[in-house]
Coordinates of C-alpha atoms and ligand atoms in Angstrom, one line a residue:
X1 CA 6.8 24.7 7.8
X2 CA 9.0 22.1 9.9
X3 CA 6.7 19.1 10.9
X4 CA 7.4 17.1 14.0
X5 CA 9.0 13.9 12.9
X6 CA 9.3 10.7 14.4
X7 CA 12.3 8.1 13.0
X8 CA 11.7 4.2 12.8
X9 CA 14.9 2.6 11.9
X10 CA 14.3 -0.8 10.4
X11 CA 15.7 -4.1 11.1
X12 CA 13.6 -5.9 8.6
X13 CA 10.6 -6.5 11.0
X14 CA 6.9 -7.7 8.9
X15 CA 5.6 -5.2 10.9
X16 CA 7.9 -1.8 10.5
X17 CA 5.2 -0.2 7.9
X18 CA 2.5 -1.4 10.7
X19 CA 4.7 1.0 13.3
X20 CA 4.7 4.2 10.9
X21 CA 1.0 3.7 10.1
X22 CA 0.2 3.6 14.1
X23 CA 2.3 7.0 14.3
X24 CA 0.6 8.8 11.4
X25 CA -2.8 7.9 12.5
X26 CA -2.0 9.8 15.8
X27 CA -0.9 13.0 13.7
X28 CA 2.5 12.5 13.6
X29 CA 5.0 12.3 10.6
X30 CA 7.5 10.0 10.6
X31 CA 9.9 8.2 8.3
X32 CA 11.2 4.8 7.8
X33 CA 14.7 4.4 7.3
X34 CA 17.4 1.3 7.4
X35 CA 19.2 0.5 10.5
X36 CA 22.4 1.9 9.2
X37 CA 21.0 5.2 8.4
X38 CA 24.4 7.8 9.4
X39 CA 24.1 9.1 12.8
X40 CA 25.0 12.8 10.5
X41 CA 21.6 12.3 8.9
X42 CA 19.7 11.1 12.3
X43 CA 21.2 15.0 13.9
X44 CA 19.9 16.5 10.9
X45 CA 16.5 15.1 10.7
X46 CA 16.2 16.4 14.4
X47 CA 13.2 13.8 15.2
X48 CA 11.4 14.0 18.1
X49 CA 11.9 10.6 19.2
X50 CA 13.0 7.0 17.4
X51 CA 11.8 3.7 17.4
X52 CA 13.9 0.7 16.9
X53 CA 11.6 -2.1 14.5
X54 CA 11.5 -5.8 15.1
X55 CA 13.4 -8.1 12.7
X56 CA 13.7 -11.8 12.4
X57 CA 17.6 -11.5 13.7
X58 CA 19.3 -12.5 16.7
X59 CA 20.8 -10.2 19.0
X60 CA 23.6 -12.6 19.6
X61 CA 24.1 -13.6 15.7
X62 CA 27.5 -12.0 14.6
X63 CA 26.1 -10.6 11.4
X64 CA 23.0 -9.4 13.2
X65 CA 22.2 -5.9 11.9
X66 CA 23.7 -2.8 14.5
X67 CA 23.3 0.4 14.9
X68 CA 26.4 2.3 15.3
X69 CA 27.9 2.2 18.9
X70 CA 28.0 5.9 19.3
X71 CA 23.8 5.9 18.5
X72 CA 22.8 5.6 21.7
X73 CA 25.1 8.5 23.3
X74 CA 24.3 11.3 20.1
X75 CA 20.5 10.3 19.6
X76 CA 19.7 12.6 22.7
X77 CA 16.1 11.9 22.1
X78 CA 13.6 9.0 23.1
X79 CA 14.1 5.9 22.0
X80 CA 11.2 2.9 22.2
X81 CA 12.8 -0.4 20.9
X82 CA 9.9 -3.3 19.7
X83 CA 11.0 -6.5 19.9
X84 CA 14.5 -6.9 18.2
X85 CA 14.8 -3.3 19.1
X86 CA 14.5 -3.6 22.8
X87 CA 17.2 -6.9 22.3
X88 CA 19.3 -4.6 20.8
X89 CA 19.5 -1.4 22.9
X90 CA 19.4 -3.7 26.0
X91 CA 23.0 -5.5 24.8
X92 CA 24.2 -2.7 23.6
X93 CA 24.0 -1.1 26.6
X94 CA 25.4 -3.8 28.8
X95 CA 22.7 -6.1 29.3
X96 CA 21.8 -9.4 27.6
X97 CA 19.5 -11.1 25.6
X98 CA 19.4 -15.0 25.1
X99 CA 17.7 -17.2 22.9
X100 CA 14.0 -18.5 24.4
X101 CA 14.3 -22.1 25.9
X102 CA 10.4 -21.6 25.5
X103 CA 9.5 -19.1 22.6
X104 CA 6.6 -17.2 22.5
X105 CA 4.6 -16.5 19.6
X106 CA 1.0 -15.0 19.6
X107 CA -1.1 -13.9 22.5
X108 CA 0.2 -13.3 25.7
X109 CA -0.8 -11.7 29.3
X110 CA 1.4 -8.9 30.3
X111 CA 1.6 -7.9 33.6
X112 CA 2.4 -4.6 34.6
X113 CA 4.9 -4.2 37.7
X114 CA 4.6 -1.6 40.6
X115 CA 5.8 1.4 39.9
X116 CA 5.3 4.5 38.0
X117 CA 6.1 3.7 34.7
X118 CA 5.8 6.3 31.6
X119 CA 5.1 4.1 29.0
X120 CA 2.4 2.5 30.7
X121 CA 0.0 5.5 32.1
X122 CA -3.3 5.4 32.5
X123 CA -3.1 1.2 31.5
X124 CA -4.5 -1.4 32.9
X125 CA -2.3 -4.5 35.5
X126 CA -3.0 -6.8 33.1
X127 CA -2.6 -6.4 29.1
X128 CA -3.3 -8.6 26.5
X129 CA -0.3 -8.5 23.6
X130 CA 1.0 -10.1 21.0
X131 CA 4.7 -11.7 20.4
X132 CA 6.5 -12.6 18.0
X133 CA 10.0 -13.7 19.0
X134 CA 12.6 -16.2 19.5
X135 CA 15.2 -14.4 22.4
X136 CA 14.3 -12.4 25.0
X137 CA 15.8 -9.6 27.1
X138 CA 18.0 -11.5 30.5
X139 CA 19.8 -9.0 32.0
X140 CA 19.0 -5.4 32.1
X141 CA 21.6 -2.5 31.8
X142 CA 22.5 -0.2 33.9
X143 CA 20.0 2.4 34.6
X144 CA 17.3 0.6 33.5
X145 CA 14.5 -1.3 35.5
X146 CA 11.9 -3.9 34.6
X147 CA 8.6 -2.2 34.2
X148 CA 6.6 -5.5 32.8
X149 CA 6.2 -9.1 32.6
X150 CA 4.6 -12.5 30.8
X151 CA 5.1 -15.5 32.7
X152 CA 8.9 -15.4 33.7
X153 CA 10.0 -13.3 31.0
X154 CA 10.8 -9.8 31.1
X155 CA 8.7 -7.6 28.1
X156 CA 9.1 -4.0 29.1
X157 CA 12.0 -2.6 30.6
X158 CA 13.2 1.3 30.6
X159 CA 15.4 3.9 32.3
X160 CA 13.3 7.1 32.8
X161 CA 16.1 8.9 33.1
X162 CA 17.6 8.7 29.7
X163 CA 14.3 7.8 27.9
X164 CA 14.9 4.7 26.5
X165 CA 12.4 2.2 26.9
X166 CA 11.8 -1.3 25.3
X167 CA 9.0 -3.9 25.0
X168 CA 9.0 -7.4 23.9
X169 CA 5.2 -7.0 22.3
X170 CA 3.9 -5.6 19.4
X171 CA 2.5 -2.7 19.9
X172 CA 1.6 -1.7 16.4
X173 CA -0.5 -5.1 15.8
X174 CA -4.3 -4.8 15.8
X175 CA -3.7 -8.3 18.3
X176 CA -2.6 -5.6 21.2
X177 CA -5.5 -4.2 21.8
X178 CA -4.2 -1.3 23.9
X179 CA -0.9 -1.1 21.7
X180 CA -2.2 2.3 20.3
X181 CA -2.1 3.8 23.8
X182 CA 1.3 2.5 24.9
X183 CA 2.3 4.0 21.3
X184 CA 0.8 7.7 22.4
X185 CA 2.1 7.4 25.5
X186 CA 6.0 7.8 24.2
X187 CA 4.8 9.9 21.4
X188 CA 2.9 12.2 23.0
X189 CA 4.4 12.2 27.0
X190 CA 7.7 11.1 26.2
X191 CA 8.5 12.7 23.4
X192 CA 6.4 15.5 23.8
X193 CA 4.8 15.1 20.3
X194 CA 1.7 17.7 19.8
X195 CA 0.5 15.7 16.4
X196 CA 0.8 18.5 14.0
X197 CA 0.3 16.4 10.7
X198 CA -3.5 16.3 9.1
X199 CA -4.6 16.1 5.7
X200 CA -5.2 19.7 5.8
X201 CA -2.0 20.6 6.6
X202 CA -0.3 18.6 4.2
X203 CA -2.3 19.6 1.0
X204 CA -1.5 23.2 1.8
X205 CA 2.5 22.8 2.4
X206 CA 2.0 20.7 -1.0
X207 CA 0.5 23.2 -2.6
X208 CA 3.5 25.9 -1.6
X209 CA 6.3 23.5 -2.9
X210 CA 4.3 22.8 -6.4
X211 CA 3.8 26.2 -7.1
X212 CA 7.6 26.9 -6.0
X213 CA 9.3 24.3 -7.8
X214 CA 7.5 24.7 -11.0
X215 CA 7.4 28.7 -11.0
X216 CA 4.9 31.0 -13.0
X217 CA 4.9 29.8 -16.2
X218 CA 6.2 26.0 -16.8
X219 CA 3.5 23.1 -17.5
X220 CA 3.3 19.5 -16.0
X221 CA 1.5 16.7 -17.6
X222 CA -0.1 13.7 -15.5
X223 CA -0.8 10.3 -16.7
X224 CA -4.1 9.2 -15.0
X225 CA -5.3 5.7 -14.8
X226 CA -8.8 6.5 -13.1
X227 CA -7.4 5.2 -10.4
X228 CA -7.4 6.8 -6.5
X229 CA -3.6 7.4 -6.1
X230 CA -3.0 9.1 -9.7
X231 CA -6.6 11.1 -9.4
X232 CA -5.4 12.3 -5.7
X233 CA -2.1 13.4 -7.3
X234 CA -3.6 15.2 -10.2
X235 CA -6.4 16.8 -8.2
X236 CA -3.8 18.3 -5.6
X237 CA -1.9 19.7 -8.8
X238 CA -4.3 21.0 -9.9
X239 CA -5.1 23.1 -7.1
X240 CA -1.5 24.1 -6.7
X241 CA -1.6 25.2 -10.8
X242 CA -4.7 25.0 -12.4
X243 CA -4.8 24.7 -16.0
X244 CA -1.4 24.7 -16.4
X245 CA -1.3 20.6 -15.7
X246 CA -2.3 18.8 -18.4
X247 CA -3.8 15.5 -17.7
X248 CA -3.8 12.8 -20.3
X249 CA -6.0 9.9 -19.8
X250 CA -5.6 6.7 -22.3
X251 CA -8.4 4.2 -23.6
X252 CA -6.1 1.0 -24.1
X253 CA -9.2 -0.4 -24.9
X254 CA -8.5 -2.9 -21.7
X255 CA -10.4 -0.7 -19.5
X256 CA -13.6 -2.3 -18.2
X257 CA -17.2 -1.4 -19.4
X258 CA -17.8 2.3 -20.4
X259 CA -15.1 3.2 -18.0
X260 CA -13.4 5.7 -20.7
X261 CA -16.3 7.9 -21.1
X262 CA -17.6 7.7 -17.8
X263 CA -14.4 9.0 -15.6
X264 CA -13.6 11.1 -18.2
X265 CA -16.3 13.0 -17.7
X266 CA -15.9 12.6 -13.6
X267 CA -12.2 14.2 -14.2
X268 CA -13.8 17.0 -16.5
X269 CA -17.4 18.0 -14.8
X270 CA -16.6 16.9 -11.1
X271 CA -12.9 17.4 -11.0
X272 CA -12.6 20.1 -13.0
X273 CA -9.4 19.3 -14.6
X274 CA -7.6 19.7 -17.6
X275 CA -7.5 16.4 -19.1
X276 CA -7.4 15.2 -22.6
X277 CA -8.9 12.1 -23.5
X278 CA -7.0 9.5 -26.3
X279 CA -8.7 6.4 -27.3
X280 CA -5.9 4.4 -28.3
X281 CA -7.6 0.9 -28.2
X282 CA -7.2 -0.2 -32.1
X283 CA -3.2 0.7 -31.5
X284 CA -2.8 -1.3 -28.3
X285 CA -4.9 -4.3 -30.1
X286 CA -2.9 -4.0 -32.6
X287 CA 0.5 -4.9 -30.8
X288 CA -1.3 -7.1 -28.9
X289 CA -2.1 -9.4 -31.8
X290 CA -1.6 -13.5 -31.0
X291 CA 0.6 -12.3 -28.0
X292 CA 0.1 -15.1 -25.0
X293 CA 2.9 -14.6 -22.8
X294 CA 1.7 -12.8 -20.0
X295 CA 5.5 -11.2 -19.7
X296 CA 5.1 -10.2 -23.8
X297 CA 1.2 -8.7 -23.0
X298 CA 2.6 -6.4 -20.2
X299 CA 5.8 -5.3 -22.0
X300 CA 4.2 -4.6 -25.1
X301 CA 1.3 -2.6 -23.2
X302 CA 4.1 -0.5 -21.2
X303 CA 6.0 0.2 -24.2
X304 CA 2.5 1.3 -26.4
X305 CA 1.8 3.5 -23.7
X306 CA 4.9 4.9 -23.1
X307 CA 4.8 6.0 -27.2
X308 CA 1.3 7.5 -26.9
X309 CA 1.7 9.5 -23.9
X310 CA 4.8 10.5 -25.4
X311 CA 3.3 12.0 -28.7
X312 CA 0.0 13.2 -27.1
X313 CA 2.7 15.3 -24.0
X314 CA 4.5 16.5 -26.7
X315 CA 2.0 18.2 -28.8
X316 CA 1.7 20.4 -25.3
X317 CA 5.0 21.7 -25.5
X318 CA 6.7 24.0 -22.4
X319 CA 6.6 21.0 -20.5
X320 CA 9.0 20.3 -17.5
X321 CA 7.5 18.0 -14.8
X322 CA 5.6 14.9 -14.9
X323 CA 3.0 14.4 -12.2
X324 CA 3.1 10.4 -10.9
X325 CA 1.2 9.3 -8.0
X326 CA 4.2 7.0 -6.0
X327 CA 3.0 5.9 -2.5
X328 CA 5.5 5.9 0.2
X329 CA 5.7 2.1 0.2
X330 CA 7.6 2.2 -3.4
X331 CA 9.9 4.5 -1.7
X332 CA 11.0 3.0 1.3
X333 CA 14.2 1.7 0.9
X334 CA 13.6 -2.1 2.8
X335 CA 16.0 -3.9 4.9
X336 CA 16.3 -7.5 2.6
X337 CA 18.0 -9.8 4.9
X338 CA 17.2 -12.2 2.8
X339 CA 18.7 -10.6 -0.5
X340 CA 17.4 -9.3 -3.2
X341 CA 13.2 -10.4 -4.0
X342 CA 12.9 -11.7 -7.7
X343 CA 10.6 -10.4 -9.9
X344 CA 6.9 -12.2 -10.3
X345 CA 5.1 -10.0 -12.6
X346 CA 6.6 -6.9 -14.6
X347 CA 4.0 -4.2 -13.2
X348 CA 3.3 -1.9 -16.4
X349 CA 3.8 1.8 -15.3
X350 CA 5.4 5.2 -16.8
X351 CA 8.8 4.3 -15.9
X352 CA 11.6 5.2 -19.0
X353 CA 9.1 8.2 -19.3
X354 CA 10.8 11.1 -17.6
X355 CA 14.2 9.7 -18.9
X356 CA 12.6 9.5 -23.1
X357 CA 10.9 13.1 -22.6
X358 CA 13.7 14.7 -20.5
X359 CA 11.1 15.5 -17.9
X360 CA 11.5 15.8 -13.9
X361 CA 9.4 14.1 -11.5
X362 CA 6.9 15.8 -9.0
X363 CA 5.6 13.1 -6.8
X364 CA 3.1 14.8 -4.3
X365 CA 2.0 11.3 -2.4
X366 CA 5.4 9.5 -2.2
X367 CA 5.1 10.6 1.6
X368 CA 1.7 9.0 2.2
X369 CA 0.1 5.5 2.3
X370 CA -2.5 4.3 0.6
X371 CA -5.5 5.2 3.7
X372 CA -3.6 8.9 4.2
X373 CA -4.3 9.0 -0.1
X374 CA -8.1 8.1 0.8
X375 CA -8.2 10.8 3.5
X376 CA -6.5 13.7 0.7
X377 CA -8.3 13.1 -1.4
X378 CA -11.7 12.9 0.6
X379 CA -10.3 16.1 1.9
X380 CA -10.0 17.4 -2.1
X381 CA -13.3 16.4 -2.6
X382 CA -13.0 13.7 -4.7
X383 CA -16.0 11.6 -5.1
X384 CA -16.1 8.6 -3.0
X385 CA -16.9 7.0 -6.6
X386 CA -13.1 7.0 -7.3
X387 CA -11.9 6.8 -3.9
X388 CA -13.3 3.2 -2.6
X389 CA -12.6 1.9 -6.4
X390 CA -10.9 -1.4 -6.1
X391 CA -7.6 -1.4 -6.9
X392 CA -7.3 -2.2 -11.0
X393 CA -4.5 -3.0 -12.9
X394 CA -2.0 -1.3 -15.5
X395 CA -2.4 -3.9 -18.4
X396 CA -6.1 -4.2 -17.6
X397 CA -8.7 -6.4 -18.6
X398 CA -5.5 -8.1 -20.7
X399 CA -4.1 -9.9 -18.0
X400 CA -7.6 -11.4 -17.3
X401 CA -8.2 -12.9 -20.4
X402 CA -5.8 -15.6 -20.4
X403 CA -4.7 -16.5 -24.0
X404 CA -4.6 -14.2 -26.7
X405 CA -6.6 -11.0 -26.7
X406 CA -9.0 -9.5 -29.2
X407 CA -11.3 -7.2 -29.4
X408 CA -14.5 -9.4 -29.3
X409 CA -13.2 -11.3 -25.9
X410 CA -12.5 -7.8 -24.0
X411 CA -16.1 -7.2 -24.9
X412 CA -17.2 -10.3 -23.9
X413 CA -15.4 -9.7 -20.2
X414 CA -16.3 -6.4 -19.9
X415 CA -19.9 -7.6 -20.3
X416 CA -19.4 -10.4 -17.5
X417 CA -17.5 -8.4 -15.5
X418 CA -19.8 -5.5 -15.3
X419 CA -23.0 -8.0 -14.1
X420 CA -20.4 -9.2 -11.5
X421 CA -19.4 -5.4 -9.9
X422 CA -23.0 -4.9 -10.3
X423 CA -24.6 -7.2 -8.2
X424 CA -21.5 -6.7 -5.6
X425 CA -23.0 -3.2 -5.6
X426 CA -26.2 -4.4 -4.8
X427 CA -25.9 -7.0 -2.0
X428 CA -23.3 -4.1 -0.2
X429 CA -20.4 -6.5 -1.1
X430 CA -18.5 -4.0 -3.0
X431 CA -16.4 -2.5 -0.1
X432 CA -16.3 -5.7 2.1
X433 CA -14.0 -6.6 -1.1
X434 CA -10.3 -5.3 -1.6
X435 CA -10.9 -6.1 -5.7
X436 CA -13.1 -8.3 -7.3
X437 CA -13.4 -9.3 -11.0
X438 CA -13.8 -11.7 -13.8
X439 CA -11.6 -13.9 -15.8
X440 CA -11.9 -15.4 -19.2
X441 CA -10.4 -18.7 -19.5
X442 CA -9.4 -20.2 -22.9
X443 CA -10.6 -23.3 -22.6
X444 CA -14.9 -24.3 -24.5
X445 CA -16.5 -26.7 -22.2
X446 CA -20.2 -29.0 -22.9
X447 CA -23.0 -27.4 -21.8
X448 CA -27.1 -27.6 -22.2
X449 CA -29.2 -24.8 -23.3
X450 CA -33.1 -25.5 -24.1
X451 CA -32.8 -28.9 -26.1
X452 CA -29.4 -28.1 -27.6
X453 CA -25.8 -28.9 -26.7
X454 CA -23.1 -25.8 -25.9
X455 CA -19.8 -25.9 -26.3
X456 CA -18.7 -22.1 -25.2
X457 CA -16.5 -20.4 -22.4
X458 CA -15.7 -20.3 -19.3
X459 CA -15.4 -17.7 -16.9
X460 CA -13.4 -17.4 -13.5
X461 CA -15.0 -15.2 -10.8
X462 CA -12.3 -13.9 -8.2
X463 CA -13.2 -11.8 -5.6
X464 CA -10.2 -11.4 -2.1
X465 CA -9.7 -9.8 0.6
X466 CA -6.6 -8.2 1.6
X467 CA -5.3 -5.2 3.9
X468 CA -2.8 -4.1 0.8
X469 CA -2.7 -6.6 -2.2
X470 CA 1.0 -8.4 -0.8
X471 CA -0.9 -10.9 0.6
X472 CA -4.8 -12.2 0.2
X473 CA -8.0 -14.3 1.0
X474 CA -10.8 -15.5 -1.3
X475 CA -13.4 -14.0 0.2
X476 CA -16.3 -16.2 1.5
X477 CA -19.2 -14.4 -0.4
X478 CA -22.3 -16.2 0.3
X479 CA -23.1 -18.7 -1.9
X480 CA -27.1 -17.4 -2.4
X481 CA -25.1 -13.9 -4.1
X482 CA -22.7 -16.5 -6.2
X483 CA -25.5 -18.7 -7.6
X484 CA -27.2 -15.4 -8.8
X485 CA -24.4 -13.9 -10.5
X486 CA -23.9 -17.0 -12.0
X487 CA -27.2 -17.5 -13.4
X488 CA -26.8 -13.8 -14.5
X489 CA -24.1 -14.0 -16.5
X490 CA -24.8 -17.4 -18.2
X491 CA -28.1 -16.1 -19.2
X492 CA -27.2 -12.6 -20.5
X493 CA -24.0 -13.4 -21.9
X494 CA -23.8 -15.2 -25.3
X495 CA -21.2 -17.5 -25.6
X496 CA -20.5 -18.1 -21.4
X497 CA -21.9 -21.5 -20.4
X498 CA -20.1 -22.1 -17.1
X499 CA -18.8 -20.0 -14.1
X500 CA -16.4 -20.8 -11.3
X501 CA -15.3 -19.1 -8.3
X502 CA -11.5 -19.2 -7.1
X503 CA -10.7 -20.5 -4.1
X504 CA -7.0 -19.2 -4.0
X505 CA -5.2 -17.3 -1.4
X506 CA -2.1 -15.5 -2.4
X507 CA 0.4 -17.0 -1.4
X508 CA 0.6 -19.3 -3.5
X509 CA -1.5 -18.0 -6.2
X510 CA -1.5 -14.4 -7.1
X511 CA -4.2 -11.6 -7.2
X512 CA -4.2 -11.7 -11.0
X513 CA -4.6 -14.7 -13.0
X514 CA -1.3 -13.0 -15.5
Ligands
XMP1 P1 -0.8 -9.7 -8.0 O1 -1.5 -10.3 -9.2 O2 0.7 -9.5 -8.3 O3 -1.4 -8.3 -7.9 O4 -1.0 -10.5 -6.8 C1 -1.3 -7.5 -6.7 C2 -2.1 -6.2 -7.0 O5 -1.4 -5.4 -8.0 C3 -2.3 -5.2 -9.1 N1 -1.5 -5.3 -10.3 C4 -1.0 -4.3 -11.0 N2 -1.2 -2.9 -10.8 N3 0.1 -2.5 -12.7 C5 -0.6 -2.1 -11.6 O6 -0.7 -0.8 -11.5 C6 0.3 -3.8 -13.0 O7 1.0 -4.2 -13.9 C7 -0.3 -4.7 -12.1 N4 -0.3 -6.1 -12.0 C8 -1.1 -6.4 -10.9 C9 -3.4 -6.3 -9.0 O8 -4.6 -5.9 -9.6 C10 -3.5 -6.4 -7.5 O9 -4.3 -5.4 -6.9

């Protein structure tokens, strides 16, 4: 089945995956692509309607980015420019734009003009949004009119008759309150949009392609973490071909407490799938010996896995696909003004697997975001156990014990780290959290115990909030819960005489510690 789809080209705007989020959530598949995507591809995509993205440019900057001159004629369809986007389409069309003598960032009052105006229906005069630019729109092109206002500057303009409209705002930020709106209104009554994507439909046309593309009798195997976005991928599999994936689920021994046994047996009794379990600890601790460098730990935890999935996939045999839960924001090919992003932290995943074992890729999420995952896999029936798990990483409970690892500190963190989880379970502080853990610090400090001195660990406590792990808060957890897991863990775990809390945000820490 053809969805309806919506195109957001991106000029490199903090807020394009915002804009796709906003459409999705009002049932309506669409795509983020560069600026410079070929007009042959935007005719072949046959979207509904396209929304041009912000971006920290300026319309009058000779490298600013462009979409082709012959865009505007061939796209035939609605366009909606945010920002940079309205900029754009409004020089490009004969108008102008100039930098701000006054700029506006943040809150603003727009007010709406007379007039019937589409964008605007059933909207209040007076609308509270929120900028986030340097220029602004001067002189309009021909054709269009000015259908909004903050102050002297112009914020919406558009010419009804070719369906091109434009607004200075932000209507995708949670800070414009009736942004949503505005957004239906071009989906829905300009574009003439019906919303014909829901989780329903979704798992279903998934289910058609996975049983086309890997026929009657070929097997897949799936690496699971016992995380959401690999569980959501594995379960939808598994619907499309039963038995014939093969899960494969690794103890690295870096897992946290009893973690192994107990989602193994979620994937086997609740899930029903096909999943072999391989305790590999001893072999990861192994190469793990006296390694410090937090760069060494992750490489030579990728690499160990990659051999043991490896062996354990190829005692299977008849296999041809692997199964990898990729989100849509590893696939979307940004806009980098700014070149190219260097690398902070090697994340540890399967990649080099398909090319080693000669297998193909079937990525079943690598349309979706991480709240569409949620709402799969809730459809999928997945306990809410696995889906509201914080977010936990690849190397595990080895880039949290900072220093070498063995087997008698991972125990020791496990231990702390469990009393921690627990008590945010407890107090409801579990999902007010986006992740929340412990840290073992290799540094002995003085303490008093009874009559005696200490001279044992410490342990960091780090608990954030964050909308997707890019950027975060400590969170302010009240400081009655803190002094209680502290007293917890001091008491109940040998060889822990003093707890901290981190008070980082990221930037300029990171989430991690490694
Ligand atoms: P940082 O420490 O970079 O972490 O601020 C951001 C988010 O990513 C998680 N993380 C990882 N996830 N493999 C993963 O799958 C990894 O190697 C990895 N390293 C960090 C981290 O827990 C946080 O949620």
């Amino acid at each position: 089945m053809q969805h309806e789809l919506v195109l957001i080209l991106d000029f490199g705007s903090q807020y394009t995956q915002l804009i796709a989020r906003r459409v999705r959530e009002q049932g309506i598949y669409c795509e983020i692509h560069p600026f410079h995507l070929a007009l042959e591809r935007i005719s072949e995509m046959d979207p509904k309607g396209i929304i041009l993205s912000g971006g920290p440019s300026s319309v009058t900057d000779e490298d600013a980015p462009r979409v082709d001159k012959k865009f505007y004629a061939i796209a035939k369809v609605p366009i909606l420019g945010i920002c940079y986007g309205m900029q754009l389409m409004a020089v490009d069309l004969g108008g102008g734009s100039e930098p701000a003598v006054r700029r506006e960032y943040g809150r603003a009052e727009l007010k709406r003009l007379s007039g019937k105006t589409d964008l605007f229906t059933d909207l209040p005069e007076k609308l509270e949004v929120w900028m986030s630019h340097g220029d602004h729109v001067t002189d309009l092109p021909e054709g269009f009119s000015k259908t909004a206002t903050t102050g002297d500057v112009i914020t919406a303009i558009e010419d009804s008759e070719r369906k091109m409209y434009g607004v200075q705002f932000h209507p995708e930020v949670s800070h414009t309150p009736k942004g949503s709106e505005i957004l239906h209104n071009f989906l829905f009554d300009i574009c003439g949009c019906k919303g014909d994507w829901t989780p329903k439909q979704f798992i279903d046309e998934e289910i058609a392609k996975i049983r086309e593309i890997v026929g009657e009798e070929r097997r897949v195997v799936c690496g699971l973490s016992g995380g959401v976005d690999s569980t959501v991928a594995a379960a939808l599999v598994h619907e499309a071909i039963g038995d014939r994936q093969t899960c494969i689920f690794v103890n690295n021994g870096l897992l946290r407490a009893n973690e192994f046994e107990e989602t193994l047996k979620l994937y086997k009794d609740s899930l029903h799938l096909n999943v072999v379990g391989v305790d590999a600890s001893e072999e990861f601790y192994d190469v793990l010996k006296k390694v410090v460098d937090p760069e060494k730990k992750r490489k030579a935890i990728g690499n160990k896995f990659i051999d043991v999935f490896d062996s354990e996939a190829n005692k299977i045999g008849g296999v041809g696909w692997l199964v990898q839960g990729t989100l849509y924001p590893d696939v979307i090919e940004s806009v980098s003004l700014r070149g190219s992003s260097v690398t902070i932290k090697t994340h540890h995943n399967v990649g080099g697997l398909p090319e080693k074992m000669n297998l193909k890729l079937i990525e079943p999420l690598r349309e979706l975001f991480k709240d569409e995952v949620r709402r799969i896999g809730a459809e999928l029936e997945i306990p809410e156990e696995i889906l509201a798990r914080h977010p936990f990483p690849g190397p595990g409970l080895a880039v949290r014990i900072l220093g070498d690892i063995t087997p008698d500190k991972v125990d020791l963190l496990q231990r702390v780290d469990k009393i921690f989880l627990e008590e945010l379970k407890n107090e409801g502080l579990y999902d007010e959290t986006w992740q929340a853990f412990a840290v073992l610090l290799p540094i002995q400090s003085v303490g008093v115990m009874g009559d005696f001195r200490t001279y044992e660990k410490t342990v960091a406590l780090r608990a954030i909030t964050s909308t997707d792990g890019m950027t975060a808060d400590w969170a302010r957890l009240p400081h009655e819960f803190l002094a209680k897991v502290s007293s917890r863990i001091t008491s109940e775990t040998r060889g822990v005489n003093r707890v901290v809390y981190d008070i980082s945000s990221k930037p300029p820490s990171t989430i991690e510690w490694e």
